[in-house]
Amino acid sequence: VAVVIIICTPKPSSIDYTKRMAPYNFTWQPSDSDESSSSSSSSSSSTMLDTILQQAPASSNINSPSSSSNSQSSFGKFVLKEPPPENEVLLRDVLQVFQYCSLHSIVWDSLDVYMNSVGMVGFYFLRPLLFAANSMGIFRRLVIRGDATPLAGEPNPLPTHEFFLAGCLLNPKLEVLEIVANREGGLVTIGDYRALRELLQRTTTLRRLKLDRVTNFEEELICQGLQENKTLRKLSLSFIQADVPDASIANVIQSLNQHPELRYLTITSSGQFGPLSSQALKTLLSSTPCKLKSLSLQGFEFFELDTTSGTLNTDDVLEGIRANRSLRNLLIGDALDGDMFFSKFFRLLGECPWLETLHLWEPNITNEDLEVVLSEQVQRLERSVVIGLGFPVLDNLEKTLSQVLRKHQEIRMEHEGFLGNAAFVHLCQWNWYGRYLMDKPEFPLSMWPVVLERANAKPNVIYEFLKGPAFAARQPYHR
């Protein structure tokens, strides 16, 4: 048998494709010497536009008055970190850049603004900046971090005015909108919520929406917008700083029952889940139009909050998932009532072969719960699944979990960053890189490339495979 190997080498070229495809990012942040200068600028006397024109790669054609659409991918993030809102020179420089980009058909992937200030001074800086960015249509993604709360004693025209969403209805390219409040929360104006409702109802481009840590939530306006929206694929809502009851969360979930495109849903609460939101989740997951691929339900934020006051009904969640056929990834963190979570959801994995990953960050998983999975009543799964548990659970139940991993080689336990017992971590690695593929003597040699590829750069894992399945499994072998 003659084997002919043909090696094709690309024709030499002077074009640096890596450089051409790399997006150009620009970041402004205050410097110690001059708050009005760019952190990337070589001279405090140069304008922001001068700096961008000097730094942008030649492949971006930013200096060409007739930039083609192909050059638009060369511009990544435009970032403003903590701009001093009283600095009119900075505002003028930013608007000059926006105007230049609009005239030259330059579109950036993202505008990220980190505002530390609150009150009217921030309003008078950010509102014209965002209105210009949106009306010129030069950003596909807006990430706004700030707070519209007025300072004590100052006039407050904010509630009826657009602030974070100024001009958003005029942006024909807006695909992603993220409003992130400060860690302690932040106000979003009624004017913004009205604009958001209209945006959700009218948009043909918006794919992702995130509202994080806002202290006020206008349920009626949001629900009206979501009910008529046809474009969102990813929705993330965090209620941890807002006074939002179980009934309001249920209404938001119900507004998604007929959504034709939603694939990713994240809801984070601080004890606001309850029987109404549990029933609403079951209805959503059971509905025919539901196309969710990923569902994340978190009753905590970095294990900081006590969320025992409000949880989801475990049976409702399980029933909804069983009726669903699209869900691939499930994350539930400190949000369930009852006990025996691990064994219940492990059985669910057997009943729902379409589920690929399960992150169960529940703190109340016990040895008794794991021992149910070790019993003869619970059979091995026919496929590999990724399971993630909280590090405190891995620490406290390491011995029993090791037995579970030895019996259920199909469990790929997430262990990245876990600094526990080395033997347990090694067992996690062994399963993660494909041990379940080779637990039978008739394991075909043709599958070895798959295993070795998974275990690349993990010599201790490869050693275990060689010691066991590759050699000993070819003859009677007893541990």
Short mmCIF file of C-alpha atoms in Angstrom, two decimals, residues 65-425:
data_model
loop_
_atom_site.label_atom_id
_atom_site.label_comp_id
_atom_site.label_asym_id
_atom_site.label_seq_id
_atom_site.Cartn_x
_atom_site.Cartn_y
_atom_site.Cartn_z
CA PRO A 65 -11.95 59.44 3.83
CA SER A 66 -13.69 56.49 2.19
CA SER A 67 -13.26 53.66 4.67
CA SER A 68 -14.81 50.46 3.41
CA SER A 69 -17.10 48.22 5.41
CA ASN A 70 -14.26 45.70 5.71
CA SER A 71 -12.34 48.10 7.94
CA GLN A 72 -15.11 48.25 10.52
CA SER A 73 -13.97 45.02 12.18
CA SER A 74 -10.63 46.67 13.04
CA PHE A 75 -12.18 48.68 15.87
CA GLY A 76 -12.88 47.02 19.20
CA LYS A 77 -13.60 48.79 22.48
CA PHE A 78 -13.73 52.51 23.13
CA VAL A 79 -13.36 52.78 26.92
CA LEU A 80 -13.79 55.77 29.22
CA LYS A 81 -12.71 54.95 32.77
CA GLU A 82 -13.96 57.31 35.46
CA PRO A 83 -14.12 60.44 33.28
CA PRO A 84 -14.40 63.62 35.38
CA PRO A 85 -17.90 64.83 34.42
CA GLU A 86 -17.02 68.50 34.88
CA ASN A 87 -14.31 68.27 32.21
CA GLU A 88 -15.84 69.95 29.15
CA VAL A 89 -12.58 69.61 27.19
CA LEU A 90 -12.75 65.84 27.51
CA LEU A 91 -16.39 65.81 26.39
CA ARG A 92 -15.50 67.91 23.37
CA ASP A 93 -12.62 65.59 22.46
CA VAL A 94 -14.83 62.51 22.69
CA LEU A 95 -17.55 64.07 20.54
CA GLN A 96 -14.90 65.05 17.98
CA VAL A 97 -13.84 61.40 17.73
CA PHE A 98 -17.46 60.30 17.36
CA GLN A 99 -18.04 62.81 14.58
CA TYR A 100 -14.91 61.71 12.72
CA CYS A 101 -15.94 58.04 12.97
CA SER A 102 -19.43 58.83 11.71
CA LEU A 103 -18.11 60.75 8.71
CA HIS A 104 -15.70 57.93 7.82
CA SER A 105 -18.17 55.05 8.35
CA ILE A 106 -16.15 53.67 11.26
CA VAL A 107 -18.08 51.39 13.58
CA TRP A 108 -16.72 50.27 16.96
CA ASP A 109 -17.67 47.00 18.61
CA SER A 110 -18.25 48.52 22.03
CA LEU A 111 -18.50 51.74 24.06
CA ASP A 112 -17.69 51.11 27.73
CA VAL A 113 -18.20 53.98 30.19
CA TYR A 114 -17.30 53.66 33.88
CA MET A 115 -18.85 56.56 35.81
CA ASN A 116 -18.07 57.06 39.49
CA SER A 117 -19.97 60.33 39.90
CA VAL A 118 -23.68 60.63 40.65
CA GLY A 119 -26.21 63.43 40.39
CA MET A 120 -26.66 66.24 37.90
CA VAL A 121 -22.97 66.68 37.06
CA GLY A 122 -22.83 63.14 35.70
CA PHE A 123 -26.12 63.65 33.88
CA TYR A 124 -24.85 66.70 31.97
CA PHE A 125 -21.70 64.82 30.88
CA LEU A 126 -23.03 61.37 30.04
CA ARG A 127 -26.35 62.25 28.41
CA PRO A 128 -24.94 64.24 25.44
CA LEU A 129 -22.11 61.71 25.04
CA LEU A 130 -24.50 58.75 24.78
CA PHE A 131 -26.98 60.64 22.62
CA ALA A 132 -24.22 61.43 20.12
CA ALA A 133 -22.89 57.85 20.14
CA ASN A 134 -26.35 56.41 19.49
CA SER A 135 -27.60 58.95 16.98
CA MET A 136 -24.43 58.53 14.89
CA GLY A 137 -24.77 54.72 14.99
CA ILE A 138 -21.08 53.99 15.52
CA PHE A 139 -21.32 51.43 18.37
CA ARG A 140 -22.79 47.94 18.35
CA ARG A 141 -22.51 47.45 22.10
CA LEU A 142 -23.08 49.81 25.02
CA VAL A 143 -21.82 49.01 28.53
CA ILE A 144 -22.74 51.74 31.01
CA ARG A 145 -21.65 51.55 34.64
CA GLY A 146 -23.03 54.33 36.79
CA ASP A 147 -25.74 55.68 39.05
CA ALA A 148 -28.45 58.24 38.27
CA THR A 149 -29.22 58.93 41.93
CA PRO A 150 -29.33 62.72 42.54
CA LEU A 151 -27.23 64.22 45.30
CA ALA A 152 -28.98 65.51 48.39
CA GLY A 153 -30.42 69.00 47.95
CA GLU A 154 -29.92 69.32 44.18
CA PRO A 155 -32.79 69.68 41.67
CA ASN A 156 -33.88 66.39 40.18
CA PRO A 157 -35.16 66.48 36.59
CA LEU A 158 -33.81 62.98 36.07
CA PRO A 159 -36.84 60.72 36.61
CA THR A 160 -38.61 61.69 33.39
CA HIS A 161 -35.46 62.07 31.27
CA GLU A 162 -33.42 59.49 29.40
CA PHE A 163 -29.98 59.15 30.97
CA PHE A 164 -28.20 55.83 30.33
CA LEU A 165 -30.37 55.19 27.27
CA ALA A 166 -30.17 58.66 25.75
CA GLY A 167 -30.71 58.30 22.00
CA CYS A 168 -30.78 54.48 22.05
CA LEU A 169 -33.86 54.43 19.80
CA LEU A 170 -31.80 56.18 17.11
CA ASN A 171 -29.02 53.57 17.00
CA PRO A 172 -29.62 51.22 14.03
CA LYS A 173 -26.64 49.00 14.96
CA LEU A 174 -27.24 48.41 18.68
CA GLU A 175 -26.91 44.68 19.42
CA VAL A 176 -25.90 44.59 23.10
CA LEU A 177 -27.02 46.82 25.99
CA GLU A 178 -25.66 46.44 29.53
CA ILE A 179 -26.53 48.76 32.41
CA VAL A 180 -24.47 47.89 35.48
CA ALA A 181 -24.91 49.80 38.72
CA ASN A 182 -22.24 50.21 41.37
CA ARG A 183 -21.67 47.43 43.90
CA GLU A 184 -24.03 49.16 46.32
CA GLY A 185 -26.66 49.60 43.61
CA GLY A 186 -27.73 52.49 41.41
CA LEU A 187 -30.82 54.25 40.13
CA VAL A 188 -32.16 53.98 36.58
CA THR A 189 -34.55 56.77 35.61
CA ILE A 190 -38.18 56.26 34.61
CA GLY A 191 -37.26 57.92 31.33
CA ASP A 192 -34.67 55.19 30.74
CA TYR A 193 -37.19 52.45 31.47
CA ARG A 194 -39.68 54.01 29.06
CA ALA A 195 -36.98 54.18 26.40
CA LEU A 196 -36.01 50.57 27.12
CA ARG A 197 -39.62 49.43 26.72
CA GLU A 198 -39.87 51.14 23.35
CA LEU A 199 -36.47 49.81 22.30
CA LEU A 200 -37.51 46.23 23.12
CA GLN A 201 -40.74 46.68 21.20
CA ARG A 202 -39.22 48.26 18.09
CA THR A 203 -35.70 46.88 17.72
CA THR A 204 -34.62 44.58 14.94
CA THR A 205 -30.98 44.31 16.08
CA LEU A 206 -30.82 44.02 19.91
CA ARG A 207 -29.60 40.53 20.86
CA ARG A 208 -28.44 40.90 24.48
CA LEU A 209 -29.78 42.84 27.46
CA LYS A 210 -28.31 43.01 30.97
CA LEU A 211 -29.60 44.93 33.99
CA ASP A 212 -27.31 44.42 36.98
CA ARG A 213 -27.67 45.67 40.59
CA VAL A 214 -30.12 48.47 39.78
CA THR A 215 -31.97 49.66 42.89
CA ASN A 216 -35.27 50.33 41.15
CA PHE A 217 -37.05 47.98 38.77
CA GLU A 218 -40.05 49.10 36.73
CA GLU A 219 -41.79 45.76 36.34
CA GLU A 220 -44.69 46.90 34.15
CA LEU A 221 -42.51 48.71 31.62
CA ILE A 222 -40.03 45.83 31.36
CA CYS A 223 -42.74 43.19 31.00
CA GLN A 224 -44.48 45.20 28.27
CA GLY A 225 -41.23 45.44 26.35
CA LEU A 226 -40.32 41.76 26.75
CA GLN A 227 -43.77 40.56 25.70
CA GLU A 228 -43.44 42.27 22.32
CA ASN A 229 -39.74 41.67 21.74
CA LYS A 230 -38.72 39.29 18.95
CA THR A 231 -34.93 39.64 18.86
CA LEU A 232 -33.32 38.99 22.28
CA ARG A 233 -31.20 35.85 22.53
CA LYS A 234 -29.63 36.56 25.92
CA LEU A 235 -31.26 38.18 28.96
CA SER A 236 -29.60 38.75 32.35
CA LEU A 237 -31.45 40.35 35.28
CA SER A 238 -30.00 40.88 38.76
CA PHE A 239 -32.40 41.90 41.55
CA ILE A 240 -29.96 41.68 44.45
CA GLN A 241 -30.11 45.43 45.18
CA ALA A 242 -33.78 46.01 44.32
CA ASP A 243 -36.94 45.48 46.35
CA VAL A 244 -38.54 43.06 43.89
CA PRO A 245 -41.04 40.51 45.29
CA ASP A 246 -41.63 36.96 44.11
CA ALA A 247 -44.75 38.03 42.16
CA SER A 248 -42.75 40.56 40.11
CA ILE A 249 -40.10 37.99 39.17
CA ALA A 250 -42.92 35.64 38.16
CA ASN A 251 -44.42 38.32 35.91
CA VAL A 252 -41.07 38.89 34.19
CA ILE A 253 -40.69 35.16 33.54
CA GLN A 254 -44.27 34.92 32.24
CA SER A 255 -43.58 37.73 29.78
CA LEU A 256 -41.06 35.39 28.08
CA ASN A 257 -43.44 32.46 27.53
CA GLN A 258 -43.96 33.20 23.83
CA HIS A 259 -40.52 34.58 23.04
CA PRO A 260 -39.31 33.10 19.75
CA GLU A 261 -35.54 33.66 20.05
CA LEU A 262 -34.42 33.64 23.71
CA ARG A 263 -31.60 31.12 24.25
CA TYR A 264 -29.85 32.27 27.48
CA LEU A 265 -31.60 33.41 30.66
CA THR A 266 -29.94 34.46 33.93
CA ILE A 267 -31.88 35.61 37.01
CA THR A 268 -30.08 36.54 40.22
CA SER A 269 -31.94 37.35 43.42
CA SER A 270 -31.23 37.88 47.10
CA GLY A 271 -33.98 35.75 48.56
CA GLN A 272 -36.81 36.99 46.31
CA PHE A 273 -37.62 33.65 44.65
CA GLY A 274 -40.76 31.89 45.84
CA PRO A 275 -43.75 29.73 44.82
CA LEU A 276 -44.97 32.13 42.12
CA SER A 277 -41.63 32.39 40.33
CA SER A 278 -41.20 28.60 40.70
CA GLN A 279 -44.52 27.97 38.95
CA ALA A 280 -43.68 30.57 36.29
CA LEU A 281 -40.37 28.81 35.57
CA LYS A 282 -42.10 25.46 35.20
CA THR A 283 -44.59 26.98 32.76
CA LEU A 284 -41.83 28.68 30.74
CA LEU A 285 -39.72 25.53 30.46
CA SER A 286 -42.77 23.44 29.55
CA SER A 287 -44.04 25.83 26.88
CA THR A 288 -43.75 24.77 23.25
CA PRO A 289 -42.07 28.00 22.01
CA CYS A 290 -39.30 27.72 24.66
CA LYS A 291 -35.88 27.42 23.00
CA LEU A 292 -33.68 28.06 26.03
CA LYS A 293 -30.23 26.48 25.82
CA SER A 294 -28.84 27.87 29.06
CA LEU A 295 -30.63 28.68 32.33
CA SER A 296 -28.93 30.25 35.35
CA LEU A 297 -30.85 30.77 38.61
CA GLN A 298 -28.76 32.29 41.37
CA GLY A 299 -29.96 33.14 44.84
CA PHE A 300 -26.65 34.59 45.90
CA GLU A 301 -23.81 36.81 44.75
CA PHE A 302 -20.35 35.39 45.50
CA PHE A 303 -21.70 33.61 48.60
CA GLU A 304 -22.15 36.98 50.31
CA LEU A 305 -25.88 37.07 50.89
CA ASP A 306 -28.16 35.05 53.13
CA THR A 307 -30.88 33.91 50.78
CA THR A 308 -32.80 31.51 52.98
CA SER A 309 -35.82 33.84 53.03
CA GLY A 310 -36.90 32.93 49.50
CA THR A 311 -36.14 29.86 47.40
CA LEU A 312 -37.43 28.00 44.37
CA ASN A 313 -39.61 24.92 44.67
CA THR A 314 -37.29 22.08 43.64
CA ASP A 315 -40.09 19.85 42.33
CA ASP A 316 -41.41 22.63 40.06
CA VAL A 317 -37.96 23.21 38.60
CA LEU A 318 -37.39 19.50 38.00
CA GLU A 319 -40.81 19.07 36.39
CA GLY A 320 -40.21 21.99 34.05
CA ILE A 321 -36.81 20.68 32.95
CA ARG A 322 -38.21 17.20 32.29
CA ALA A 323 -40.81 18.70 29.96
CA ASN A 324 -38.22 20.78 28.13
CA ARG A 325 -36.25 19.54 25.11
CA SER A 326 -33.92 22.44 24.31
CA LEU A 327 -31.99 23.05 27.57
CA ARG A 328 -28.30 22.11 27.41
CA ASN A 329 -26.75 23.96 30.37
CA LEU A 330 -28.22 24.44 33.84
CA LEU A 331 -26.80 26.44 36.74
CA ILE A 332 -28.59 26.72 40.08
CA GLY A 333 -26.87 28.40 43.01
CA ASP A 334 -28.23 28.63 46.55
CA ALA A 335 -31.76 28.98 45.22
CA LEU A 336 -33.55 25.67 46.00
CA ASP A 337 -35.67 24.53 48.90
CA GLY A 338 -35.55 21.07 50.45
CA ASP A 339 -32.61 18.65 50.44
CA MET A 340 -31.08 15.70 48.54
CA PHE A 341 -30.34 18.02 45.61
CA PHE A 342 -27.46 16.10 44.07
CA SER A 343 -29.22 12.73 43.81
CA LYS A 344 -32.41 14.33 42.44
CA PHE A 345 -30.57 16.24 39.72
CA PHE A 346 -28.28 13.31 38.91
CA ARG A 347 -31.37 11.23 38.18
CA LEU A 348 -32.61 14.14 36.07
CA LEU A 349 -29.46 13.86 33.93
CA GLY A 350 -30.42 10.27 33.17
CA GLU A 351 -33.96 11.28 32.23
CA CYS A 352 -32.87 14.25 30.09
CA PRO A 353 -30.09 13.09 27.73
CA TRP A 354 -29.94 16.52 26.09
CA LEU A 355 -28.51 18.13 29.26
CA GLU A 356 -24.74 18.56 28.90
CA THR A 357 -23.67 20.55 31.98
CA LEU A 358 -25.04 20.87 35.49
CA HIS A 359 -23.69 23.43 37.96
CA LEU A 360 -25.30 22.83 41.34
CA TRP A 361 -23.90 25.44 43.69
CA GLU A 362 -26.09 24.46 46.60
CA PRO A 363 -24.41 24.55 50.02
CA ASN A 364 -26.64 21.88 51.61
CA ILE A 365 -25.37 18.85 49.68
CA THR A 366 -24.61 16.07 52.20
CA ASN A 367 -22.88 12.69 52.41
CA GLU A 368 -26.30 11.02 52.57
CA ASP A 369 -27.22 12.73 49.32
CA LEU A 370 -24.07 11.45 47.58
CA GLU A 371 -24.51 7.94 48.97
CA VAL A 372 -27.81 7.67 47.10
CA VAL A 373 -25.86 8.08 43.85
CA LEU A 374 -23.48 5.34 45.02
CA SER A 375 -26.36 2.90 45.54
CA GLU A 376 -27.22 0.21 43.04
CA GLN A 377 -30.49 1.97 42.25
CA VAL A 378 -28.72 4.78 40.38
CA GLN A 379 -27.30 3.59 37.08
CA ARG A 380 -24.39 5.06 35.18
CA LEU A 381 -25.17 7.63 32.52
CA GLU A 382 -24.76 6.70 28.87
CA ARG A 383 -22.75 9.84 28.15
CA SER A 384 -20.24 12.16 29.80
CA VAL A 385 -21.59 15.19 31.65
CA VAL A 386 -19.91 18.21 33.19
CA ILE A 387 -20.89 18.78 36.83
CA GLY A 388 -19.83 21.72 38.96
CA LEU A 389 -20.19 21.94 42.74
CA GLY A 390 -19.19 24.70 45.13
CA PHE A 391 -15.64 24.49 46.48
CA PRO A 392 -16.89 24.22 50.11
CA VAL A 393 -18.77 21.06 49.08
CA LEU A 394 -15.67 19.65 47.37
CA ASP A 395 -13.66 20.34 50.53
CA ASN A 396 -16.14 18.90 53.02
CA LEU A 397 -17.30 15.83 51.06
CA GLU A 398 -14.05 14.92 49.32
CA LYS A 399 -14.02 11.27 50.48
CA THR A 400 -17.56 10.44 49.34
CA LEU A 401 -17.16 12.43 46.13
CA SER A 402 -14.08 10.36 45.32
CA GLN A 403 -16.20 7.21 45.54
CA VAL A 404 -18.81 8.80 43.28
CA LEU A 405 -16.18 9.70 40.68
CA ARG A 406 -14.72 6.18 40.74
CA LYS A 407 -18.12 4.61 40.18
CA HIS A 408 -19.40 7.19 37.72
CA GLN A 409 -16.47 7.71 35.39
CA GLU A 410 -18.78 9.66 33.08
CA ILE A 411 -18.85 12.58 35.55
CA ARG A 412 -16.44 15.32 34.49
CA MET A 413 -16.16 17.27 37.73
CA GLU A 414 -15.10 20.89 37.34
CA HIS A 415 -12.01 21.49 39.47
CA GLU A 416 -10.27 24.49 37.90
CA GLY A 417 -8.77 26.55 40.73
CA PHE A 418 -9.59 24.00 43.43
CA LEU A 419 -6.66 23.65 45.84
CA GLY A 420 -7.82 20.65 47.85
CA ASN A 421 -6.34 17.19 48.27
CA ALA A 422 -3.97 16.32 45.40
CA ALA A 423 -5.32 12.77 45.06
CA PHE A 424 -8.87 14.07 44.67
CA VAL A 425 -7.79 16.65 42.09
#
